[in-house]
Structure formats: structure tokens, C-alpha cells
PDB file of C-alpha atoms and ligand atoms in Angstrom:
ATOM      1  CA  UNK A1069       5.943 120.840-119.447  1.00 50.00           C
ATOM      2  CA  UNK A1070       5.236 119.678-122.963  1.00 49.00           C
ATOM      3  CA  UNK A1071       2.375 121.766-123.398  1.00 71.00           C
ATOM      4  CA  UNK A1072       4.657 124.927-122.547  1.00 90.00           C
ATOM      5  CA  UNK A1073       4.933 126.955-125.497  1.00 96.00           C
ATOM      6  CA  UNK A1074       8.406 127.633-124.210  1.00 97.00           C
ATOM      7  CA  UNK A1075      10.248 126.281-121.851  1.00 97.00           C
ATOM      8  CA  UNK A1076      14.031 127.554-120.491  1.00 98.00           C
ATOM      9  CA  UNK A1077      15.491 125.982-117.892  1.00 97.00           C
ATOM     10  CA  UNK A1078      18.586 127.106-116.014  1.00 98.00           C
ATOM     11  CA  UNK A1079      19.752 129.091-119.431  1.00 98.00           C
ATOM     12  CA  UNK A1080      23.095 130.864-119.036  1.00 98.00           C
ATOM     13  CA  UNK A1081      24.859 133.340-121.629  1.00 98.00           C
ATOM     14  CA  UNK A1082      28.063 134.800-121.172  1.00 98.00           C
ATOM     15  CA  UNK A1083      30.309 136.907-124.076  1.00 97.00           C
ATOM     16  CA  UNK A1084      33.454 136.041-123.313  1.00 96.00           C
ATOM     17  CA  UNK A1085      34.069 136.532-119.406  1.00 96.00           C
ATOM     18  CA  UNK A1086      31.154 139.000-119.205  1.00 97.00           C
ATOM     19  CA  UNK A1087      28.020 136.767-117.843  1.00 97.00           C
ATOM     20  CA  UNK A1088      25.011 138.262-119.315  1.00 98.00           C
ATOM     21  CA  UNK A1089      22.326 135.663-118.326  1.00 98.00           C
ATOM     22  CA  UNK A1090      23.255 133.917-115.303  1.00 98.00           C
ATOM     23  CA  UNK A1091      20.044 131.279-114.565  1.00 97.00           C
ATOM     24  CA  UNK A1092      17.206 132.198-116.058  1.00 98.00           C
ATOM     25  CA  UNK A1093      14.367 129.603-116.081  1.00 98.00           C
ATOM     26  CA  UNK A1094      10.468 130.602-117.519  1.00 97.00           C
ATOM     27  CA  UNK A1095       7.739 128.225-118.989  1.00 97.00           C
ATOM     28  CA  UNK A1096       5.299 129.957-121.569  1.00 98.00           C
ATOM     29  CA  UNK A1097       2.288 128.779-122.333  1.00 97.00           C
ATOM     30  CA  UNK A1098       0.294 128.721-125.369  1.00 97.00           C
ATOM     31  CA  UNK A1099      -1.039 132.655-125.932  1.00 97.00           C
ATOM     32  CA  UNK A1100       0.615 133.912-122.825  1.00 98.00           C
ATOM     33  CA  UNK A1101       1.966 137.010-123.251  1.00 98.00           C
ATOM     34  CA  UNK A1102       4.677 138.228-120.820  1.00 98.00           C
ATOM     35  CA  UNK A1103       5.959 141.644-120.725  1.00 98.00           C
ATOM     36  CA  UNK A1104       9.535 141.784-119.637  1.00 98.00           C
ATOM     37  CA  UNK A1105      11.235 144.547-117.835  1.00 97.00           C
ATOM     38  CA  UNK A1106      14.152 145.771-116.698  1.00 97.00           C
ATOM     39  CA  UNK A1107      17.276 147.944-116.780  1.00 96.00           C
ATOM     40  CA  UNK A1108      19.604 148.394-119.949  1.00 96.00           C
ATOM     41  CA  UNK A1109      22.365 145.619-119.797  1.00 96.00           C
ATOM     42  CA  UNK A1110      20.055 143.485-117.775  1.00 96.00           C
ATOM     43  CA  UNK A1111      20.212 140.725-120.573  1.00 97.00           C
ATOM     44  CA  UNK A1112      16.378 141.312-121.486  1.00 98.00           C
ATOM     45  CA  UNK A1113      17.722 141.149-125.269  1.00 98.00           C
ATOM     46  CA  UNK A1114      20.029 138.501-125.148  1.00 98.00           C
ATOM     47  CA  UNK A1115      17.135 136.190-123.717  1.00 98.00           C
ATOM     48  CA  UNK A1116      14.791 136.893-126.338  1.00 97.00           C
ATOM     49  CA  UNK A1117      17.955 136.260-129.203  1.00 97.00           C
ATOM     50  CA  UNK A1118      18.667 133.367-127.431  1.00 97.00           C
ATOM     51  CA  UNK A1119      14.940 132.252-127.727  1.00 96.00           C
ATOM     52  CA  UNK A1120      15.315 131.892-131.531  1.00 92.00           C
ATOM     53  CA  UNK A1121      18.880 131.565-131.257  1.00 91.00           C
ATOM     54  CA  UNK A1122      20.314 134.587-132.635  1.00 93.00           C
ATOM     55  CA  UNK A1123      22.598 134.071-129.610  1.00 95.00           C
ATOM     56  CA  UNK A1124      23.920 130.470-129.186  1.00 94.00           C
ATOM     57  CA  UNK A1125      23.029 129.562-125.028  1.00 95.00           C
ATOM     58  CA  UNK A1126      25.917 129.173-122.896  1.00 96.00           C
ATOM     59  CA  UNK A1127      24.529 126.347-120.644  1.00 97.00           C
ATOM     60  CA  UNK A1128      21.138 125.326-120.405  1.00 97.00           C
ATOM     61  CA  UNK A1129      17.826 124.249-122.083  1.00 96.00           C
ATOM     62  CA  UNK A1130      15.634 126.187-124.371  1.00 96.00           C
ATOM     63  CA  UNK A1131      12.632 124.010-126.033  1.00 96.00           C
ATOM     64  CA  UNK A1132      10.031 125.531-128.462  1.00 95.00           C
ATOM     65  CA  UNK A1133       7.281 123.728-128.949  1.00 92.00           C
ATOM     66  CA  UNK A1134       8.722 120.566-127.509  1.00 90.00           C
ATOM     67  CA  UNK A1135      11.949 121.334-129.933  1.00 92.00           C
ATOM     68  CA  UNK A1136      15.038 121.518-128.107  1.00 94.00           C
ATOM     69  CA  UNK A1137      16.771 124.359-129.828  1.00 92.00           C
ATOM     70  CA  UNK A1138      20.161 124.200-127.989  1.00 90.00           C
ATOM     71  CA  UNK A1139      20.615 120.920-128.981  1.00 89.00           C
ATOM     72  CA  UNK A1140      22.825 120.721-132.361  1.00 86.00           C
ATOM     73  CA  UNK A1141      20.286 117.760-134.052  1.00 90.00           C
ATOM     74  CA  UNK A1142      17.491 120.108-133.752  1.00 90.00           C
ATOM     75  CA  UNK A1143      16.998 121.699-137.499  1.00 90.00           C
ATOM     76  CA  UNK A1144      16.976 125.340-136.025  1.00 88.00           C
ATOM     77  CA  UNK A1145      15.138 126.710-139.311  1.00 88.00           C
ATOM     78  CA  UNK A1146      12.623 125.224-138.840  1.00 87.00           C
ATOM     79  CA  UNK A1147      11.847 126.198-135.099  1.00 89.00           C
ATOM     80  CA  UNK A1148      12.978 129.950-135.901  1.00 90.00           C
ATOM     81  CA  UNK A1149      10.032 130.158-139.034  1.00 90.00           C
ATOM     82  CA  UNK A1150       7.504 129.536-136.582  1.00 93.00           C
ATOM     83  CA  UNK A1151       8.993 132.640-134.268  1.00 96.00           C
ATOM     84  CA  UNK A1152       8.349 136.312-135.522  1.00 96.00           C
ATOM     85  CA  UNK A1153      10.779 139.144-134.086  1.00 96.00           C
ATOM     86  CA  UNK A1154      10.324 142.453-133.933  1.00 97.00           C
ATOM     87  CA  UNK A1155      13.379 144.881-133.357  1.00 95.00           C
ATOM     88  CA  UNK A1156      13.416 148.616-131.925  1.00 94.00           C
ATOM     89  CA  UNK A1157      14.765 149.979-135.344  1.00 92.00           C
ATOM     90  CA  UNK A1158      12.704 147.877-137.361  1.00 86.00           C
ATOM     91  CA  UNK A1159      15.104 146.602-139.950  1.00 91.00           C
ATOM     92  CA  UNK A1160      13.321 146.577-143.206  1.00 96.00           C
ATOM     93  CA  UNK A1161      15.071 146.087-146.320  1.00 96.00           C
ATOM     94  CA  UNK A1162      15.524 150.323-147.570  1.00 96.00           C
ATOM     95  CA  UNK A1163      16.063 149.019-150.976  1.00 97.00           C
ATOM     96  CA  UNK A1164      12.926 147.108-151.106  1.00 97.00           C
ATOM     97  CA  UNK A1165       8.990 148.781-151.046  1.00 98.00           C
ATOM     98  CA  UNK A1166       6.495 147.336-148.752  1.00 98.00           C
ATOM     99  CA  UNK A1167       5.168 144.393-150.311  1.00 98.00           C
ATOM    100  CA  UNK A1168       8.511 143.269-151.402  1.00 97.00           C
ATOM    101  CA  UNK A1169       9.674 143.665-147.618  1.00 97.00           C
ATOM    102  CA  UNK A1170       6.826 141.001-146.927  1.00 97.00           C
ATOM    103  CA  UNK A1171       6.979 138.340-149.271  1.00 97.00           C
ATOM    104  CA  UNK A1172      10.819 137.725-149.511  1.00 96.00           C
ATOM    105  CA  UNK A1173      10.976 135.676-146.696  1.00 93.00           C
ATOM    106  CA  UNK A1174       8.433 133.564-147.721  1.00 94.00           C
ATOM    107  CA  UNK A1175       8.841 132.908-150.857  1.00 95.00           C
ATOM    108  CA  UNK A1176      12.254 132.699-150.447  1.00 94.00           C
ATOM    109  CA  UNK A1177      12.355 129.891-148.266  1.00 91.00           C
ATOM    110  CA  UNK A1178       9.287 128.518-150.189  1.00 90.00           C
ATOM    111  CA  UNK A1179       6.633 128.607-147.512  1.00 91.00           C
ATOM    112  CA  UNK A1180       4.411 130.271-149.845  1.00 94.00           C
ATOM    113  CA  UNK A1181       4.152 131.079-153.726  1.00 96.00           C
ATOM    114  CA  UNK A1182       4.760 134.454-154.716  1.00 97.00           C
ATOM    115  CA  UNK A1183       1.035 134.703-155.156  1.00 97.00           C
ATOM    116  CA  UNK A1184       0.329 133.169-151.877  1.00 97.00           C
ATOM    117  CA  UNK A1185       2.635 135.637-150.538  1.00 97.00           C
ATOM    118  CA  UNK A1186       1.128 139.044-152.092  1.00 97.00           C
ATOM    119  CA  UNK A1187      -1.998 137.448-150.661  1.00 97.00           C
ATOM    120  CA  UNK A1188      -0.867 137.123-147.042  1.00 97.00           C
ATOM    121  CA  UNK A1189       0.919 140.580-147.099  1.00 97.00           C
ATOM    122  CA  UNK A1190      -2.142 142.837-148.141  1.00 98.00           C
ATOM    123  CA  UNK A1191      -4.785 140.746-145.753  1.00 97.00           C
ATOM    124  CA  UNK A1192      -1.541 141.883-143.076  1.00 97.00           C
ATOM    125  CA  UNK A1193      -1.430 145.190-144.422  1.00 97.00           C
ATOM    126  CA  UNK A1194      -4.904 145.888-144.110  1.00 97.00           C
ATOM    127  CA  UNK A1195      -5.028 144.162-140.208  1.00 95.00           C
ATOM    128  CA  UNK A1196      -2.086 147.409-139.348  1.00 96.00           C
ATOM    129  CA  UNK A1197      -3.951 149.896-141.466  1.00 96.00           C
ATOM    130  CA  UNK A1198      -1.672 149.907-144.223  1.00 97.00           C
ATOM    131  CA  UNK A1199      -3.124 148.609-146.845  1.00 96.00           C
ATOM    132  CA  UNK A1200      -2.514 151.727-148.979  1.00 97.00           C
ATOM    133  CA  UNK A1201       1.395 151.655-148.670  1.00 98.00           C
ATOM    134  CA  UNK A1202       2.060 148.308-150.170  1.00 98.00           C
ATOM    135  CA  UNK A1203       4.033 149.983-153.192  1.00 98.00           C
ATOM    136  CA  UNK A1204       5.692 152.371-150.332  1.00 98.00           C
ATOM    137  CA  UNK A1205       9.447 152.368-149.653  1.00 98.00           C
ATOM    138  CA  UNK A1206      10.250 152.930-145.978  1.00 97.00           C
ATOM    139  CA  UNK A1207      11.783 156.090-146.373  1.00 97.00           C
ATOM    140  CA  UNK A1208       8.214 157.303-147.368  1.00 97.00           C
ATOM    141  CA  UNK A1209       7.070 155.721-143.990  1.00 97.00           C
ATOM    142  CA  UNK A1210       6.847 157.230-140.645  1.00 96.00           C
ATOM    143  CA  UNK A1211       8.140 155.557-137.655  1.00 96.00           C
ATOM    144  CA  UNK A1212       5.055 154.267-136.399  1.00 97.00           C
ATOM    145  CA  UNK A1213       3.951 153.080-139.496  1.00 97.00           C
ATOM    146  CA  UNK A1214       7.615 151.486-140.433  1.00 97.00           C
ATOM    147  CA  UNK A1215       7.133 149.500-137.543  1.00 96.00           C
ATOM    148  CA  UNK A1216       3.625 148.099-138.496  1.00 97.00           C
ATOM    149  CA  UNK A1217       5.115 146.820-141.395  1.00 97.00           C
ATOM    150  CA  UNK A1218       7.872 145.231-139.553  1.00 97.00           C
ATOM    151  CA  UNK A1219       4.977 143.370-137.499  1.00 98.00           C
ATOM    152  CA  UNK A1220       3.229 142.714-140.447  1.00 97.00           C
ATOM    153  CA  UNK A1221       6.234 141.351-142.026  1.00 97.00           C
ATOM    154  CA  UNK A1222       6.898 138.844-139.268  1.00 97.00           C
ATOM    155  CA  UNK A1223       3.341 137.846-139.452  1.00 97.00           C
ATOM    156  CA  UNK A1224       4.322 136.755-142.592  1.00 95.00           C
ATOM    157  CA  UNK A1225       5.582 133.759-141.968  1.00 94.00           C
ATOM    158  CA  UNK A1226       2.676 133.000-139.553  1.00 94.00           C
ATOM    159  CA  UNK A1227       4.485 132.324-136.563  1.00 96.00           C
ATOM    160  CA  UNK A1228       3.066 131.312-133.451  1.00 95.00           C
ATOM    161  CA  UNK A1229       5.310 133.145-131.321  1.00 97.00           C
ATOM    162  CA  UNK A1230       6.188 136.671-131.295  1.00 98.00           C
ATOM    163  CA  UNK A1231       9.068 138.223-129.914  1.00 98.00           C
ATOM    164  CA  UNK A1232       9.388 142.120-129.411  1.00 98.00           C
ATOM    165  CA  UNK A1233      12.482 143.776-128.167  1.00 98.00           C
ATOM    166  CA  UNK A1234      11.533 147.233-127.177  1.00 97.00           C
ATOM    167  CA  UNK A1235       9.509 147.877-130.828  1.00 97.00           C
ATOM    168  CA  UNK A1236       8.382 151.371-129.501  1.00 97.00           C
ATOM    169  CA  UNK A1237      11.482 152.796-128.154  1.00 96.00           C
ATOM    170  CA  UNK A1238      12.541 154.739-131.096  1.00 95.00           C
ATOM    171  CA  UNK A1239       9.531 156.424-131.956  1.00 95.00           C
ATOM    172  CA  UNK A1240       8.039 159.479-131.927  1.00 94.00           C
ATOM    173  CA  UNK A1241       5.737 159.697-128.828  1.00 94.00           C
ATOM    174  CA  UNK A1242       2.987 160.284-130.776  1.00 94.00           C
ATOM    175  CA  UNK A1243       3.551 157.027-133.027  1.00 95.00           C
ATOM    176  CA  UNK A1244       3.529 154.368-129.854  1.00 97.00           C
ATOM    177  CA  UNK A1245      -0.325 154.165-129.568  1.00 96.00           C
ATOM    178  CA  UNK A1246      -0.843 152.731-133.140  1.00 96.00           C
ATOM    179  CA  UNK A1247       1.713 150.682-132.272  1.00 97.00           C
ATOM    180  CA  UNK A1248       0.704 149.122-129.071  1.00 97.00           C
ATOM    181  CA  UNK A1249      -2.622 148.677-130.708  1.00 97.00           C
ATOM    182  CA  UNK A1250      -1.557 145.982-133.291  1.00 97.00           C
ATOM    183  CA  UNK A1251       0.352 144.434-130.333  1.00 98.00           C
ATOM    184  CA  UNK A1252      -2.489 144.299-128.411  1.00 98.00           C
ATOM    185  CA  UNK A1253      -4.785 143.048-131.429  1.00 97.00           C
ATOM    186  CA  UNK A1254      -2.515 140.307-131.391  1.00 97.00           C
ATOM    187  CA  UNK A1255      -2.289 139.395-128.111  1.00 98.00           C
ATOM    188  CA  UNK A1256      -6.433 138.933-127.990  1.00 97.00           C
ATOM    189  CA  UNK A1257      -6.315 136.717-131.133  1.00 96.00           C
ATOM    190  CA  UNK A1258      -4.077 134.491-128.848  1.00 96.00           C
ATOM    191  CA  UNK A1259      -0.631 134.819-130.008  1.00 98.00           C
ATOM    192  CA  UNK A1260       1.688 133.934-127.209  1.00 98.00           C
ATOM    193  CA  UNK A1261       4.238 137.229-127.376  1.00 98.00           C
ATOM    194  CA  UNK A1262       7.232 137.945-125.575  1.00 98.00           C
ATOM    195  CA  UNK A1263       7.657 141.783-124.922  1.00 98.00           C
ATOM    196  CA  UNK A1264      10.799 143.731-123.757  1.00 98.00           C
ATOM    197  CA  UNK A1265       8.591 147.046-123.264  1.00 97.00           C
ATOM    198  CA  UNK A1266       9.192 150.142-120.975  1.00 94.00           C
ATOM    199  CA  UNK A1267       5.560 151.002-121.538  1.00 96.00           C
ATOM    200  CA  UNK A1268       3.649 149.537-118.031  1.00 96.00           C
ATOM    201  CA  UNK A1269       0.523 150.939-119.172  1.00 96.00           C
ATOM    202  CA  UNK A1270       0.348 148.129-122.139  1.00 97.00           C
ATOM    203  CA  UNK A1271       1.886 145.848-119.644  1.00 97.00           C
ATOM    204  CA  UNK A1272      -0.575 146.430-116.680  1.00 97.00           C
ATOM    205  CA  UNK A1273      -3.458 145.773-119.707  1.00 97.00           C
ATOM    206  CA  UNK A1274      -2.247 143.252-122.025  1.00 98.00           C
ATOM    207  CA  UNK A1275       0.327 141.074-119.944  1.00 98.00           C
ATOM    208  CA  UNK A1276      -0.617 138.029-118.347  1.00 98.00           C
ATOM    209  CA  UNK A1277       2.698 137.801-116.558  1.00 98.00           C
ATOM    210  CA  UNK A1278       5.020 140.505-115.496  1.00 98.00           C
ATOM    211  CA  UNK A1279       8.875 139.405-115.355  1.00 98.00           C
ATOM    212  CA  UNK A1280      11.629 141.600-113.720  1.00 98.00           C
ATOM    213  CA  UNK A1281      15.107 141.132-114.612  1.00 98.00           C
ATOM    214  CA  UNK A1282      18.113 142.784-113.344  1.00 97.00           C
ATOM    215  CA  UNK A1283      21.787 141.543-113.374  1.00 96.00           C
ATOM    216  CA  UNK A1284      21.222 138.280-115.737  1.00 97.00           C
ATOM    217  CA  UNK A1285      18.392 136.977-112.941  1.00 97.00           C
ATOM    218  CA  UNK A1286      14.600 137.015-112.904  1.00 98.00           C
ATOM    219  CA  UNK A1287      14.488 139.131-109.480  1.00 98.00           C
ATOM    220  CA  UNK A1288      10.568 139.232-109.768  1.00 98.00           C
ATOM    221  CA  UNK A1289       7.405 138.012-111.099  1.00 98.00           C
ATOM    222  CA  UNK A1290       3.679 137.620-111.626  1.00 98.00           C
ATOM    223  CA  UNK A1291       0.765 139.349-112.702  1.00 98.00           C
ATOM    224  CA  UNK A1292       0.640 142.878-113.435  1.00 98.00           C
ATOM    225  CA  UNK A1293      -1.384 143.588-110.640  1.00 97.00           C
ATOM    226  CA  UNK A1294       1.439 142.051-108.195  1.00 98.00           C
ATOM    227  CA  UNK A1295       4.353 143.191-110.086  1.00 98.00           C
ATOM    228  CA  UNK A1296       3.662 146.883-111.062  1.00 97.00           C
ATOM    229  CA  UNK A1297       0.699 147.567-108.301  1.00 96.00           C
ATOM    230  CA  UNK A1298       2.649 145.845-105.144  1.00 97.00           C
ATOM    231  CA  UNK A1299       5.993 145.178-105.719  1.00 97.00           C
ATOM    232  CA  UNK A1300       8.035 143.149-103.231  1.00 97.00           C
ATOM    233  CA  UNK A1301      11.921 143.376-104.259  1.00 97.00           C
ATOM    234  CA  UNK A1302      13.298 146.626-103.192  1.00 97.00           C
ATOM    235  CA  UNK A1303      15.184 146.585-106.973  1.00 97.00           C
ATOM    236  CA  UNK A1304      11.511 145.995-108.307  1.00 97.00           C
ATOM    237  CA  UNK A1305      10.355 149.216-106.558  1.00 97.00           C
ATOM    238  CA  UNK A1306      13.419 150.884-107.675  1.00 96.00           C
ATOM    239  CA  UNK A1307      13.376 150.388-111.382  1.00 96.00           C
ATOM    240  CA  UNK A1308       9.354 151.342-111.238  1.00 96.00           C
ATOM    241  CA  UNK A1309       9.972 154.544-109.725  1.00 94.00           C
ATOM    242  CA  UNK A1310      12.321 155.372-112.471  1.00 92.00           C
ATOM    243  CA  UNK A1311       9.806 154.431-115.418  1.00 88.00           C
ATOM    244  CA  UNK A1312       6.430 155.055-114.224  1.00 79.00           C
TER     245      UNK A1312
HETATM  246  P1  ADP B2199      19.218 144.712-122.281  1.00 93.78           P
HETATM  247  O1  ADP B2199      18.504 144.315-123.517  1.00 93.78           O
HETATM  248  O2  ADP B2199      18.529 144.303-121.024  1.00 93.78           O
HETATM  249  O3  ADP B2199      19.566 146.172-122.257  1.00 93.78           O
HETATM  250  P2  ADP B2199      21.380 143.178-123.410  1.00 93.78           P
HETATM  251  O4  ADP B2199      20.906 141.772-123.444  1.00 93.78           O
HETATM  252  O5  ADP B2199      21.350 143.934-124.676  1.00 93.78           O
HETATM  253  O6  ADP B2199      20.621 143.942-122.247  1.00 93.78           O
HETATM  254  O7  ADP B2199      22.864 143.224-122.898  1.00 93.78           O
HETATM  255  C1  ADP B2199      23.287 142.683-121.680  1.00 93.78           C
HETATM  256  C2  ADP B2199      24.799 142.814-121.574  1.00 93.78           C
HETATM  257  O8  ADP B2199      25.396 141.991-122.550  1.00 93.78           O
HETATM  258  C3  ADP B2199      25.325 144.204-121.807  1.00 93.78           C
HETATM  259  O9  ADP B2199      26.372 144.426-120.910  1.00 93.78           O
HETATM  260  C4  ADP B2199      25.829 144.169-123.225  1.00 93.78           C
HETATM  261  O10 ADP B2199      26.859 145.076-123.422  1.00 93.78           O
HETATM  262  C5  ADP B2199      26.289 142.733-123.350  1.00 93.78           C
HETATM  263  N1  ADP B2199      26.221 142.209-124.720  1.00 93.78           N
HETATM  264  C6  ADP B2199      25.098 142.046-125.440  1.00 93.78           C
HETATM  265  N2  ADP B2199      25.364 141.521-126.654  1.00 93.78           N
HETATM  266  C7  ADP B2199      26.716 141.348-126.698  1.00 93.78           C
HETATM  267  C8  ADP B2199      27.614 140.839-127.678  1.00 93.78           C
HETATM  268  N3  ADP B2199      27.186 140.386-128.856  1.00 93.78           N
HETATM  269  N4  ADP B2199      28.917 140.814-127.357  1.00 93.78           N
HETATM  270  C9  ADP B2199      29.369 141.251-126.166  1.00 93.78           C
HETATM  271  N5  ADP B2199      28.557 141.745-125.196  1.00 93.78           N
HETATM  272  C10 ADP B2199      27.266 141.792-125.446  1.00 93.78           C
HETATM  273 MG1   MG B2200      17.797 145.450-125.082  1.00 93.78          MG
END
């Protein structure tokens, strides 16, 4: 338990009367990465806002790192620094180019100097191919390479835990591969990474662990060979045979 990267246990979320996450419990270890699926409005986004508490829990026990971040003592900040998200619409400061997109969090919340900072961002910008956009604005971006920076940004901070909510969704199909490749760069160096993905083909090859969620509940799980290959729960089956 205290070596889990992440551990939930029994976590609940409701908005108002609407119960979003009804008991979800899942222990992460150090460079796991678990792909999770399921249908829209199954809570798959709430969990991973509630991870880094973007979304206060209802009921319920999240610890990072041994840090209980449900608990009101725990200096949330903190935790959240060490946790890199990634959104479907990447949400990079318009107003900003590139390299300014990358070092603001850090220097603002004095992690780094500004030179430190520059540093970081160009040895990031090289690792996504990028290395020649630094002065770019993200209108001048495509898609695919908008959302490189957006991983590179998180990166950042160096966090030791990545989340991803569906960070290939709104591209262009031919953008997702160059995607998916800096995820799965990632995910060999050992980061452990959370990842709300339609795409089974990255989850049957990256994921260590395949989690199914439907209706606020983990239905099923395992490995991508048990959960994609040989299904068990009939909703499992179901969802599949709509995505794949
Ligand atoms: P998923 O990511 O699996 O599609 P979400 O976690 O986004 O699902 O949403 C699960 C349910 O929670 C949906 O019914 C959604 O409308 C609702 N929901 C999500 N965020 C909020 C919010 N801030 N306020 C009210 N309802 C919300
Ligand atoms: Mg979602």
C-alpha cells in the first residue's frame, strides 16, 4: 500500500444529486500505466480531476505518493506539481508562444529560474520534435503538434505522474500517431500515466492494466490481453464492439 503510486479507496463523487463515481477503488504502482475506458458520462474524467483534485471527492480516500489529498491538512500544491495533465483541447495559453507556454508555470511558482526553465523547455521540445517552434504561437501549430507542446508543457514541472484525458480525441486522424508516440516514449522511460483513451491499439501495446468503467463502477479489469482479447462482462463486450 505505501509503495502504491496511487491509491483510491472506495472514492465517491456526486454533483449535486447526480452520482458520478459511485465506489471506485484502484492502487497504481510506480510506472504503471493504465489505460481507462469507457462510455461518455461514465465518470472516466471526473476520476482523473479528482486524482489531482480538480474535483473535490465526495467520500473516500485518494493518497499520492503516501499524501492523502482528500484530507484538508494535506498542502494540495504541492501533491498537484508533482502530477502533469493533459486535456483533449489542450489548453495552452493563445496569447503566449511556445516557450512562454512552458516556463510560466515554473517559474511562476519558483520551481525553476527563468533560465532553468528555457533550459527544461527546449531539452522537452526537442524529446516531441519541436524544437524549432519554441518562438511559435499555437495558432501557428497544428493539432498534433499543439498537443506535444501541451505534454511537453506538463513535463515541465517534472511530474511523476501523468494524467491524460482523451489527449487525441480532437485531432485530425492523421495527427494521433505522433501523438501516441510521445505517450508511449514516456511510458518506457517509466512514468506511471493514467490514460482515458478510445485508442485500444495503444492500449493493447502500452498498458499494463486495462480498466473498464461504466455507470460510476469499475465493471472490469486486467491486462490488455484479458480485457480487450477475452472479455468477460457482457457491458465489456458491448462497449468493445462499438470502438474496435
Ligand atoms: P466521461 O469522462 O466518462 O465521459 P465525466 O466524468 O465527464 O464522464 O462525466 C460523468 C457525468 O458527470 C456526466 O453525466 C456529466 O454530465 C457529469 N458531470 C461532470 N462534471 C460535472 C460538473 N462539474 N457538474 C455537474 N455534472 C458534471
Ligand atoms: Mg471525459
Amino acid at each position: 500500500m505505501a509503495d502504491n503510486k496511487i491509491h483510491v479507496t472506495n472514492l465517491k463523487k456526486s454533483f449535486g444529486k447526480l452520482e458520478v463515481l459511485k465506489d471506485i477503488s484502484m492502487d497504481i504502482t510506480e510506472g504503471e500505466v493504465v489505460v481507462l475506458l469507457g462510455p461518455s458520462g461514465s465518470g472516466k474524467s471526473t476520476f482523473l480531476r479528482c486524482l489531482n483534485q480538480l474535483e473535490t471527492a465526495t467520500a473516500g480516500q485518494i493518497l499520492i505518493d503516501g499524501y492523502d489529498v482528500t484530507d484538508k491538512h494535506t498542502d494540495i500544491n504541492k501533491v498537484r506539481q508533482n502530477i502533469g495533465m493533459v486535456f483533449q483541447h489542450f489548453n495552452l495559453f493563445n496569447h503566449l508562444n511556445v516557450m512562454d507556454n512552458m516556463t510560466l508555470a515554473p517559474v511562476h511558482l519558483k520551481v525553476m529560474t527563468k533560465d532553468e526553465a528555457r533550459k527544461k523547455a527546449m531539452e522537452l521540445l526537442t524529446r516531441v520534435g519541436l524544437a524549432d517552434k519554441a518562438e511559435a504561437f499555437p495558432s501557428q501549430l497544428s493539432g498534433g503538434q499543439k498537443q506535444r507542446v501541451a505534454i511537453a508543457r506538463a513535463l515541465a514541472m517534472k511530474p511523476d505522474i501523468m494524467l491524460f484525458d482523451e489527449p487525441t480525441s480532437a485531432l485530425d486522424p492523421e495527427m494521433v500517431g505522433e501523438v501516441l508516440a510521445v505517450m508511449k516514449e514516456l511510458a518506457k522511460e517509466g512514468m506511471t500515466m493514467v490514460v482515458v483513451t478510445h485508442e485500444i491499439g495503444f492500449a493493447r501495446e502500452v498498458a499494463d492494466r486495462v480498466v473498464f468503467m461504466e455507470g460510476g463502477y469499475i465493471v472490469e479489469q486486467g491486462t490488455p490481453e484479458e480485457v480487450l482479447a477475452h472479455p468477460k462482462e457482457p457491458r465489456t463486450i458491448d462497449f468493445l464492439s462499438k470502438v474496435l
